[in-house]
Amino acid sequence: PGSDEIRAVAVAGDRVVVTGGVLSGPSRGSFVARLDPTDGHEIWRTRVSPSGFDTGAGIAVDAQGHVVIAGSTVFALGE
């Protein structure tokens, strides 16, 4: 397992979501995860980027429950 760094947290109703970066291990890069608001365990997690040089730095949840993240990367995203 790697070493996770949470850089931002958003709370909307029963939704607690976090973003940050995995700093070591084989799966480095940025991630988004939803946590259980009662005990903090992970409900789900998704890897956002393929690079150890990327990190999530901001996160929000809109009224429909969509998660929006901001951060930095060293790769081109889309065309």
JSON list of N, CA and C in Angstrom, two decimals, residues 7-72:
[
{"chain": "A", "resi": 7, "resn": "ARG", "atom": "N", "xyz": [-5.89, 16.22, 0.66]},
{"chain": "A", "resi": 7, "resn": "ARG", "atom": "CA", "xyz": [-5.62, 17.65, 0.54]},
{"chain": "A", "resi": 7, "resn": "ARG", "atom": "C", "xyz": [-6.88, 18.49, 0.60]},
{"chain": "A", "resi": 8, "resn": "ALA", "atom": "N", "xyz": [-8.07, 17.88, 0.39]},
{"chain": "A", "resi": 8, "resn": "ALA", "atom": "CA", "xyz": [-9.31, 18.64, 0.42]},
{"chain": "A", "resi": 8, "resn": "ALA", "atom": "C", "xyz": [-10.47, 17.72, 0.80]},
{"chain": "A", "resi": 9, "resn": "VAL", "atom": "N", "xyz": [-11.46, 18.29, 1.48]},
{"chain": "A", "resi": 9, "resn": "VAL", "atom": "CA", "xyz": [-12.65, 17.55, 1.94]},
{"chain": "A", "resi": 9, "resn": "VAL", "atom": "C", "xyz": [-13.89, 18.38, 1.59]},
{"chain": "A", "resi": 10, "resn": "ALA", "atom": "N", "xyz": [-14.95, 17.71, 1.13]},
{"chain": "A", "resi": 10, "resn": "ALA", "atom": "CA", "xyz": [-16.23, 18.36, 0.89]},
{"chain": "A", "resi": 10, "resn": "ALA", "atom": "C", "xyz": [-17.32, 17.53, 1.57]},
{"chain": "A", "resi": 11, "resn": "VAL", "atom": "N", "xyz": [-18.29, 18.22, 2.17]},
{"chain": "A", "resi": 11, "resn": "VAL", "atom": "CA", "xyz": [-19.41, 17.56, 2.83]},
{"chain": "A", "resi": 11, "resn": "VAL", "atom": "C", "xyz": [-20.70, 18.15, 2.28]},
{"chain": "A", "resi": 12, "resn": "ALA", "atom": "N", "xyz": [-21.60, 17.28, 1.83]},
{"chain": "A", "resi": 12, "resn": "ALA", "atom": "CA", "xyz": [-22.91, 17.70, 1.33]},
{"chain": "A", "resi": 12, "resn": "ALA", "atom": "C", "xyz": [-23.92, 16.66, 1.79]},
{"chain": "A", "resi": 13, "resn": "GLY", "atom": "N", "xyz": [-24.71, 16.99, 2.79]},
{"chain": "A", "resi": 13, "resn": "GLY", "atom": "CA", "xyz": [-25.66, 16.03, 3.34]},
{"chain": "A", "resi": 13, "resn": "GLY", "atom": "C", "xyz": [-24.92, 14.84, 3.91]},
{"chain": "A", "resi": 14, "resn": "ASP", "atom": "N", "xyz": [-25.24, 13.64, 3.41]},
{"chain": "A", "resi": 14, "resn": "ASP", "atom": "CA", "xyz": [-24.56, 12.44, 3.89]},
{"chain": "A", "resi": 14, "resn": "ASP", "atom": "C", "xyz": [-23.35, 12.08, 3.04]},
{"chain": "A", "resi": 15, "resn": "ARG", "atom": "N", "xyz": [-22.95, 12.96, 2.15]},
{"chain": "A", "resi": 15, "resn": "ARG", "atom": "CA", "xyz": [-21.79, 12.71, 1.29]},
{"chain": "A", "resi": 15, "resn": "ARG", "atom": "C", "xyz": [-20.56, 13.40, 1.85]},
{"chain": "A", "resi": 16, "resn": "VAL", "atom": "N", "xyz": [-19.54, 12.61, 2.12]},
{"chain": "A", "resi": 16, "resn": "VAL", "atom": "CA", "xyz": [-18.23, 13.12, 2.51]},
{"chain": "A", "resi": 16, "resn": "VAL", "atom": "C", "xyz": [-17.25, 12.61, 1.47]},
{"chain": "A", "resi": 17, "resn": "VAL", "atom": "N", "xyz": [-16.65, 13.52, 0.70]},
{"chain": "A", "resi": 17, "resn": "VAL", "atom": "CA", "xyz": [-15.71, 13.13, -0.33]},
{"chain": "A", "resi": 17, "resn": "VAL", "atom": "C", "xyz": [-14.38, 13.84, -0.10]},
{"chain": "A", "resi": 18, "resn": "VAL", "atom": "N", "xyz": [-13.31, 13.16, -0.49]},
{"chain": "A", "resi": 18, "resn": "VAL", "atom": "CA", "xyz": [-11.97, 13.71, -0.29]},
{"chain": "A", "resi": 18, "resn": "VAL", "atom": "C", "xyz": [-11.16, 13.54, -1.57]},
{"chain": "A", "resi": 19, "resn": "THR", "atom": "N", "xyz": [-10.14, 14.36, -1.74]},
{"chain": "A", "resi": 19, "resn": "THR", "atom": "CA", "xyz": [-9.20, 14.20, -2.84]},
{"chain": "A", "resi": 19, "resn": "THR", "atom": "C", "xyz": [-7.79, 14.48, -2.33]},
{"chain": "A", "resi": 20, "resn": "GLY", "atom": "N", "xyz": [-6.83, 13.95, -3.05]},
{"chain": "A", "resi": 20, "resn": "GLY", "atom": "CA", "xyz": [-5.43, 14.14, -2.67]},
{"chain": "A", "resi": 20, "resn": "GLY", "atom": "C", "xyz": [-4.55, 13.32, -3.57]},
{"chain": "A", "resi": 21, "resn": "GLY", "atom": "N", "xyz": [-3.45, 12.83, -3.01]},
{"chain": "A", "resi": 21, "resn": "GLY", "atom": "CA", "xyz": [-2.52, 12.06, -3.80]},
{"chain": "A", "resi": 21, "resn": "GLY", "atom": "C", "xyz": [-1.98, 10.87, -3.05]},
{"chain": "A", "resi": 22, "resn": "VAL", "atom": "N", "xyz": [-1.63, 9.84, -3.80]},
{"chain": "A", "resi": 22, "resn": "VAL", "atom": "CA", "xyz": [-0.93, 8.68, -3.24]},
{"chain": "A", "resi": 22, "resn": "VAL", "atom": "C", "xyz": [0.55, 8.96, -3.46]},
{"chain": "A", "resi": 23, "resn": "LEU", "atom": "N", "xyz": [1.30, 9.10, -2.38]},
{"chain": "A", "resi": 23, "resn": "LEU", "atom": "CA", "xyz": [2.66, 9.59, -2.44]},
{"chain": "A", "resi": 23, "resn": "LEU", "atom": "C", "xyz": [3.72, 8.51, -2.63]},
{"chain": "A", "resi": 24, "resn": "SER", "atom": "N", "xyz": [3.37, 7.26, -2.33]},
{"chain": "A", "resi": 24, "resn": "SER", "atom": "CA", "xyz": [4.34, 6.18, -2.49]},
{"chain": "A", "resi": 24, "resn": "SER", "atom": "C", "xyz": [3.62, 4.90, -2.83]},
{"chain": "A", "resi": 25, "resn": "GLY", "atom": "N", "xyz": [4.37, 3.91, -3.25]},
{"chain": "A", "resi": 25, "resn": "GLY", "atom": "CA", "xyz": [3.77, 2.63, -3.62]},
{"chain": "A", "resi": 25, "resn": "GLY", "atom": "C", "xyz": [3.56, 2.55, -5.11]},
{"chain": "A", "resi": 26, "resn": "PRO", "atom": "N", "xyz": [2.97, 1.45, -5.57]},
{"chain": "A", "resi": 26, "resn": "PRO", "atom": "CA", "xyz": [2.84, 1.21, -7.02]},
{"chain": "A", "resi": 26, "resn": "PRO", "atom": "C", "xyz": [1.73, 2.02, -7.68]},
{"chain": "A", "resi": 27, "resn": "SER", "atom": "N", "xyz": [0.79, 2.58, -6.93]},
{"chain": "A", "resi": 27, "resn": "SER", "atom": "CA", "xyz": [-0.36, 3.29, -7.53]},
{"chain": "A", "resi": 27, "resn": "SER", "atom": "C", "xyz": [-0.32, 4.78, -7.23]},
{"chain": "A", "resi": 28, "resn": "ARG", "atom": "N", "xyz": [0.80, 5.42, -7.49]},
{"chain": "A", "resi": 28, "resn": "ARG", "atom": "CA", "xyz": [0.92, 6.86, -7.25]},
{"chain": "A", "resi": 28, "resn": "ARG", "atom": "C", "xyz": [0.00, 7.64, -8.16]},
{"chain": "A", "resi": 29, "resn": "GLY", "atom": "N", "xyz": [-0.39, 8.83, -7.74]},
{"chain": "A", "resi": 29, "resn": "GLY", "atom": "CA", "xyz": [-1.24, 9.70, -8.54]},
{"chain": "A", "resi": 29, "resn": "GLY", "atom": "C", "xyz": [-2.36, 10.24, -7.67]},
{"chain": "A", "resi": 30, "resn": "SER", "atom": "N", "xyz": [-3.29, 10.96, -8.30]},
{"chain": "A", "resi": 30, "resn": "SER", "atom": "CA", "xyz": [-4.38, 11.56, -7.53]},
{"chain": "A", "resi": 30, "resn": "SER", "atom": "C", "xyz": [-5.57, 10.61, -7.43]},
{"chain": "A", "resi": 31, "resn": "PHE", "atom": "N", "xyz": [-6.41, 10.85, -6.43]},
{"chain": "A", "resi": 31, "resn": "PHE", "atom": "CA", "xyz": [-7.58, 10.01, -6.20]},
{"chain": "A", "resi": 31, "resn": "PHE", "atom": "C", "xyz": [-8.73, 10.84, -5.67]},
{"chain": "A", "resi": 32, "resn": "VAL", "atom": "N", "xyz": [-9.92, 10.28, -5.77]},
{"chain": "A", "resi": 32, "resn": "VAL", "atom": "CA", "xyz": [-11.14, 10.80, -5.13]},
{"chain": "A", "resi": 32, "resn": "VAL", "atom": "C", "xyz": [-11.75, 9.64, -4.38]},
{"chain": "A", "resi": 33, "resn": "ALA", "atom": "N", "xyz": [-12.21, 9.88, -3.17]},
{"chain": "A", "resi": 33, "resn": "ALA", "atom": "CA", "xyz": [-12.84, 8.81, -2.38]},
{"chain": "A", "resi": 33, "resn": "ALA", "atom": "C", "xyz": [-14.05, 9.36, -1.65]},
{"chain": "A", "resi": 34, "resn": "ARG", "atom": "N", "xyz": [-15.04, 8.51, -1.45]},
{"chain": "A", "resi": 34, "resn": "ARG", "atom": "CA", "xyz": [-16.20, 8.85, -0.62]},
{"chain": "A", "resi": 34, "resn": "ARG", "atom": "C", "xyz": [-16.04, 8.09, 0.69]},
{"chain": "A", "resi": 35, "resn": "LEU", "atom": "N", "xyz": [-16.28, 8.79, 1.80]},
{"chain": "A", "resi": 35, "resn": "LEU", "atom": "CA", "xyz": [-16.13, 8.20, 3.12]},
{"chain": "A", "resi": 35, "resn": "LEU", "atom": "C", "xyz": [-17.49, 8.10, 3.80]},
{"chain": "A", "resi": 36, "resn": "ASP", "atom": "N", "xyz": [-17.65, 7.10, 4.64]},
{"chain": "A", "resi": 36, "resn": "ASP", "atom": "CA", "xyz": [-18.85, 6.97, 5.46]},
{"chain": "A", "resi": 36, "resn": "ASP", "atom": "C", "xyz": [-18.82, 8.08, 6.51]},
{"chain": "A", "resi": 37, "resn": "PRO", "atom": "N", "xyz": [-19.89, 8.90, 6.60]},
{"chain": "A", "resi": 37, "resn": "PRO", "atom": "CA", "xyz": [-19.87, 10.01, 7.56]},
{"chain": "A", "resi": 37, "resn": "PRO", "atom": "C", "xyz": [-19.93, 9.57, 9.02]},
{"chain": "A", "resi": 38, "resn": "THR", "atom": "N", "xyz": [-20.29, 8.32, 9.29]},
{"chain": "A", "resi": 38, "resn": "THR", "atom": "CA", "xyz": [-20.39, 7.89, 10.68]},
{"chain": "A", "resi": 38, "resn": "THR", "atom": "C", "xyz": [-19.09, 7.36, 11.25]},
{"chain": "A", "resi": 39, "resn": "ASP", "atom": "N", "xyz": [-18.30, 6.65, 10.41]},
{"chain": "A", "resi": 39, "resn": "ASP", "atom": "CA", "xyz": [-17.06, 6.08, 10.95]},
{"chain": "A", "resi": 39, "resn": "ASP", "atom": "C", "xyz": [-15.83, 6.33, 10.09]},
{"chain": "A", "resi": 40, "resn": "GLY", "atom": "N", "xyz": [-15.99, 6.99, 8.93]},
{"chain": "A", "resi": 40, "resn": "GLY", "atom": "CA", "xyz": [-14.85, 7.37, 8.10]},
{"chain": "A", "resi": 40, "resn": "GLY", "atom": "C", "xyz": [-14.29, 6.31, 7.18]},
{"chain": "A", "resi": 41, "resn": "HIS", "atom": "N", "xyz": [-14.88, 5.09, 7.14]},
{"chain": "A", "resi": 41, "resn": "HIS", "atom": "CA", "xyz": [-14.33, 4.08, 6.23]},
{"chain": "A", "resi": 41, "resn": "HIS", "atom": "C", "xyz": [-14.67, 4.43, 4.79]},
{"chain": "A", "resi": 42, "resn": "GLU", "atom": "N", "xyz": [-13.83, 3.96, 3.87]},
{"chain": "A", "resi": 42, "resn": "GLU", "atom": "CA", "xyz": [-14.03, 4.23, 2.45]},
{"chain": "A", "resi": 42, "resn": "GLU", "atom": "C", "xyz": [-15.22, 3.46, 1.90]},
{"chain": "A", "resi": 43, "resn": "ILE", "atom": "N", "xyz": [-16.10, 4.17, 1.22]},
{"chain": "A", "resi": 43, "resn": "ILE", "atom": "CA", "xyz": [-17.22, 3.55, 0.52]},
{"chain": "A", "resi": 43, "resn": "ILE", "atom": "C", "xyz": [-16.78, 3.21, -0.90]},
{"chain": "A", "resi": 44, "resn": "TRP", "atom": "N", "xyz": [-16.11, 4.15, -1.55]},
{"chain": "A", "resi": 44, "resn": "TRP", "atom": "CA", "xyz": [-15.51, 3.91, -2.86]},
{"chain": "A", "resi": 44, "resn": "TRP", "atom": "C", "xyz": [-14.31, 4.83, -3.05]},
{"chain": "A", "resi": 45, "resn": "ARG", "atom": "N", "xyz": [-13.47, 4.47, -4.00]},
{"chain": "A", "resi": 45, "resn": "ARG", "atom": "CA", "xyz": [-12.28, 5.26, -4.35]},
{"chain": "A", "resi": 45, "resn": "ARG", "atom": "C", "xyz": [-12.04, 5.07, -5.84]},
{"chain": "A", "resi": 46, "resn": "THR", "atom": "N", "xyz": [-11.62, 6.13, -6.49]},
{"chain": "A", "resi": 46, "resn": "THR", "atom": "CA", "xyz": [-11.23, 6.04, -7.88]},
{"chain": "A", "resi": 46, "resn": "THR", "atom": "C", "xyz": [-9.92, 6.80, -8.09]},
{"chain": "A", "resi": 47, "resn": "ARG", "atom": "N", "xyz": [-9.09, 6.22, -8.91]},
{"chain": "A", "resi": 47, "resn": "ARG", "atom": "CA", "xyz": [-7.83, 6.86, -9.26]},
{"chain": "A", "resi": 47, "resn": "ARG", "atom": "C", "xyz": [-8.11, 7.83, -10.40]},
{"chain": "A", "resi": 48, "resn": "VAL", "atom": "N", "xyz": [-7.64, 9.04, -10.29]},
{"chain": "A", "resi": 48, "resn": "VAL", "atom": "CA", "xyz": [-7.94, 10.07, -11.29]},
{"chain": "A", "resi": 48, "resn": "VAL", "atom": "C", "xyz": [-6.85, 10.19, -12.33]},
{"chain": "A", "resi": 49, "resn": "SER", "atom": "N", "xyz": [-5.62, 9.95, -11.96]},
{"chain": "A", "resi": 49, "resn": "SER", "atom": "CA", "xyz": [-4.52, 10.17, -12.89]},
{"chain": "A", "resi": 49, "resn": "SER", "atom": "C", "xyz": [-3.49, 9.04, -12.81]},
{"chain": "A", "resi": 50, "resn": "PRO", "atom": "N", "xyz": [-2.70, 8.89, -13.86]},
{"chain": "A", "resi": 50, "resn": "PRO", "atom": "CA", "xyz": [-1.73, 7.80, -13.89]},
{"chain": "A", "resi": 50, "resn": "PRO", "atom": "C", "xyz": [-0.34, 8.18, -13.40]},
{"chain": "A", "resi": 51, "resn": "SER", "atom": "N", "xyz": [-0.17, 9.36, -12.87]},
{"chain": "A", "resi": 51, "resn": "SER", "atom": "CA", "xyz": [1.18, 9.83, -12.57]},
{"chain": "A", "resi": 51, "resn": "SER", "atom": "C", "xyz": [1.39, 10.11, -11.10]},
{"chain": "A", "resi": 52, "resn": "GLY", "atom": "N", "xyz": [2.55, 9.82, -10.60]},
{"chain": "A", "resi": 52, "resn": "GLY", "atom": "CA", "xyz": [2.92, 10.16, -9.24]},
{"chain": "A", "resi": 52, "resn": "GLY", "atom": "C", "xyz": [3.17, 11.64, -9.05]},
{"chain": "A", "resi": 53, "resn": "PHE", "atom": "N", "xyz": [3.09, 12.40, -10.15]},
{"chain": "A", "resi": 53, "resn": "PHE", "atom": "CA", "xyz": [3.32, 13.84, -10.08]},
{"chain": "A", "resi": 53, "resn": "PHE", "atom": "C", "xyz": [2.02, 14.63, -10.03]},
{"chain": "A", "resi": 54, "resn": "ASP", "atom": "N", "xyz": [0.89, 13.96, -9.95]},
{"chain": "A", "resi": 54, "resn": "ASP", "atom": "CA", "xyz": [-0.42, 14.60, -9.95]},
{"chain": "A", "resi": 54, "resn": "ASP", "atom": "C", "xyz": [-1.02, 14.56, -8.56]},
{"chain": "A", "resi": 55, "resn": "THR", "atom": "N", "xyz": [-1.85, 15.56, -8.24]},
{"chain": "A", "resi": 55, "resn": "THR", "atom": "CA", "xyz": [-2.54, 15.54, -6.96]},
{"chain": "A", "resi": 55, "resn": "THR", "atom": "C", "xyz": [-3.83, 16.33, -7.03]},
{"chain": "A", "resi": 56, "resn": "GLY", "atom": "N", "xyz": [-4.84, 15.86, -6.32]},
{"chain": "A", "resi": 56, "resn": "GLY", "atom": "CA", "xyz": [-6.07, 16.61, -6.17]},
{"chain": "A", "resi": 56, "resn": "GLY", "atom": "C", "xyz": [-5.85, 17.66, -5.08]},
{"chain": "A", "resi": 57, "resn": "ALA", "atom": "N", "xyz": [-6.36, 18.88, -5.30]},
{"chain": "A", "resi": 57, "resn": "ALA", "atom": "CA", "xyz": [-6.12, 19.96, -4.34]},
{"chain": "A", "resi": 57, "resn": "ALA", "atom": "C", "xyz": [-7.40, 20.63, -3.85]},
{"chain": "A", "resi": 58, "resn": "GLY", "atom": "N", "xyz": [-8.50, 20.44, -4.57]},
{"chain": "A", "resi": 58, "resn": "GLY", "atom": "CA", "xyz": [-9.78, 21.03, -4.19]},
{"chain": "A", "resi": 58, "resn": "GLY", "atom": "C", "xyz": [-10.90, 20.11, -4.60]},
{"chain": "A", "resi": 59, "resn": "ILE", "atom": "N", "xyz": [-12.02, 20.16, -3.88]},
{"chain": "A", "resi": 59, "resn": "ILE", "atom": "CA", "xyz": [-13.15, 19.27, -4.19]},
{"chain": "A", "resi": 59, "resn": "ILE", "atom": "C", "xyz": [-14.45, 19.93, -3.77]},
{"chain": "A", "resi": 60, "resn": "ALA", "atom": "N", "xyz": [-15.52, 19.65, -4.51]},
{"chain": "A", "resi": 60, "resn": "ALA", "atom": "CA", "xyz": [-16.85, 20.17, -4.18]},
{"chain": "A", "resi": 60, "resn": "ALA", "atom": "C", "xyz": [-17.89, 19.14, -4.62]},
{"chain": "A", "resi": 61, "resn": "VAL", "atom": "N", "xyz": [-19.07, 19.21, -4.02]},
{"chain": "A", "resi": 61, "resn": "VAL", "atom": "CA", "xyz": [-20.21, 18.38, -4.39]},
{"chain": "A", "resi": 61, "resn": "VAL", "atom": "C", "xyz": [-21.36, 19.33, -4.71]},
{"chain": "A", "resi": 62, "resn": "ASP", "atom": "N", "xyz": [-21.95, 19.20, -5.92]},
{"chain": "A", "resi": 62, "resn": "ASP", "atom": "CA", "xyz": [-23.06, 20.09, -6.27]},
{"chain": "A", "resi": 62, "resn": "ASP", "atom": "C", "xyz": [-24.39, 19.56, -5.75]},
{"chain": "A", "resi": 63, "resn": "ALA", "atom": "N", "xyz": [-25.46, 20.28, -6.01]},
{"chain": "A", "resi": 63, "resn": "ALA", "atom": "CA", "xyz": [-26.79, 19.93, -5.49]},
{"chain": "A", "resi": 63, "resn": "ALA", "atom": "C", "xyz": [-27.29, 18.58, -5.99]},
{"chain": "A", "resi": 64, "resn": "GLN", "atom": "N", "xyz": [-26.82, 18.13, -7.15]},
{"chain": "A", "resi": 64, "resn": "GLN", "atom": "CA", "xyz": [-27.22, 16.83, -7.69]},
{"chain": "A", "resi": 64, "resn": "GLN", "atom": "C", "xyz": [-26.31, 15.71, -7.22]},
{"chain": "A", "resi": 65, "resn": "GLY", "atom": "N", "xyz": [-25.30, 16.02, -6.42]},
{"chain": "A", "resi": 65, "resn": "GLY", "atom": "CA", "xyz": [-24.40, 15.00, -5.91]},
{"chain": "A", "resi": 65, "resn": "GLY", "atom": "C", "xyz": [-23.18, 14.73, -6.78]},
{"chain": "A", "resi": 66, "resn": "HIS", "atom": "N", "xyz": [-22.99, 15.54, -7.83]},
{"chain": "A", "resi": 66, "resn": "HIS", "atom": "CA", "xyz": [-21.82, 15.39, -8.69]},
{"chain": "A", "resi": 66, "resn": "HIS", "atom": "C", "xyz": [-20.58, 15.93, -7.98]},
{"chain": "A", "resi": 67, "resn": "VAL", "atom": "N", "xyz": [-19.48, 15.21, -8.11]},
{"chain": "A", "resi": 67, "resn": "VAL", "atom": "CA", "xyz": [-18.22, 15.60, -7.49]},
{"chain": "A", "resi": 67, "resn": "VAL", "atom": "C", "xyz": [-17.35, 16.31, -8.53]},
{"chain": "A", "resi": 68, "resn": "VAL", "atom": "N", "xyz": [-16.81, 17.46, -8.14]},
{"chain": "A", "resi": 68, "resn": "VAL", "atom": "CA", "xyz": [-15.91, 18.23, -9.00]},
{"chain": "A", "resi": 68, "resn": "VAL", "atom": "C", "xyz": [-14.59, 18.37, -8.26]},
{"chain": "A", "resi": 69, "resn": "ILE", "atom": "N", "xyz": [-13.47, 18.08, -8.96]},
{"chain": "A", "resi": 69, "resn": "ILE", "atom": "CA", "xyz": [-12.16, 18.23, -8.32]},
{"chain": "A", "resi": 69, "resn": "ILE", "atom": "C", "xyz": [-11.29, 19.21, -9.10]},
{"chain": "A", "resi": 70, "resn": "ALA", "atom": "N", "xyz": [-10.31, 19.75, -8.41]},
{"chain": "A", "resi": 70, "resn": "ALA", "atom": "CA", "xyz": [-9.29, 20.60, -9.02]},
{"chain": "A", "resi": 70, "resn": "ALA", "atom": "C", "xyz": [-7.95, 20.11, -8.52]},
{"chain": "A", "resi": 71, "resn": "GLY", "atom": "N", "xyz": [-6.92, 20.32, -9.29]},
{"chain": "A", "resi": 71, "resn": "GLY", "atom": "CA", "xyz": [-5.60, 19.88, -8.87]},
{"chain": "A", "resi": 71, "resn": "GLY", "atom": "C", "xyz": [-4.56, 20.20, -9.91]},
{"chain": "A", "resi": 72, "resn": "SER", "atom": "N", "xyz": [-3.48, 19.45, -9.89]},
{"chain": "A", "resi": 72, "resn": "SER", "atom": "CA", "xyz": [-2.41, 19.70, -10.86]},
{"chain": "A", "resi": 72, "resn": "SER", "atom": "C", "xyz": [-1.94, 18.39, -11.47]}
]
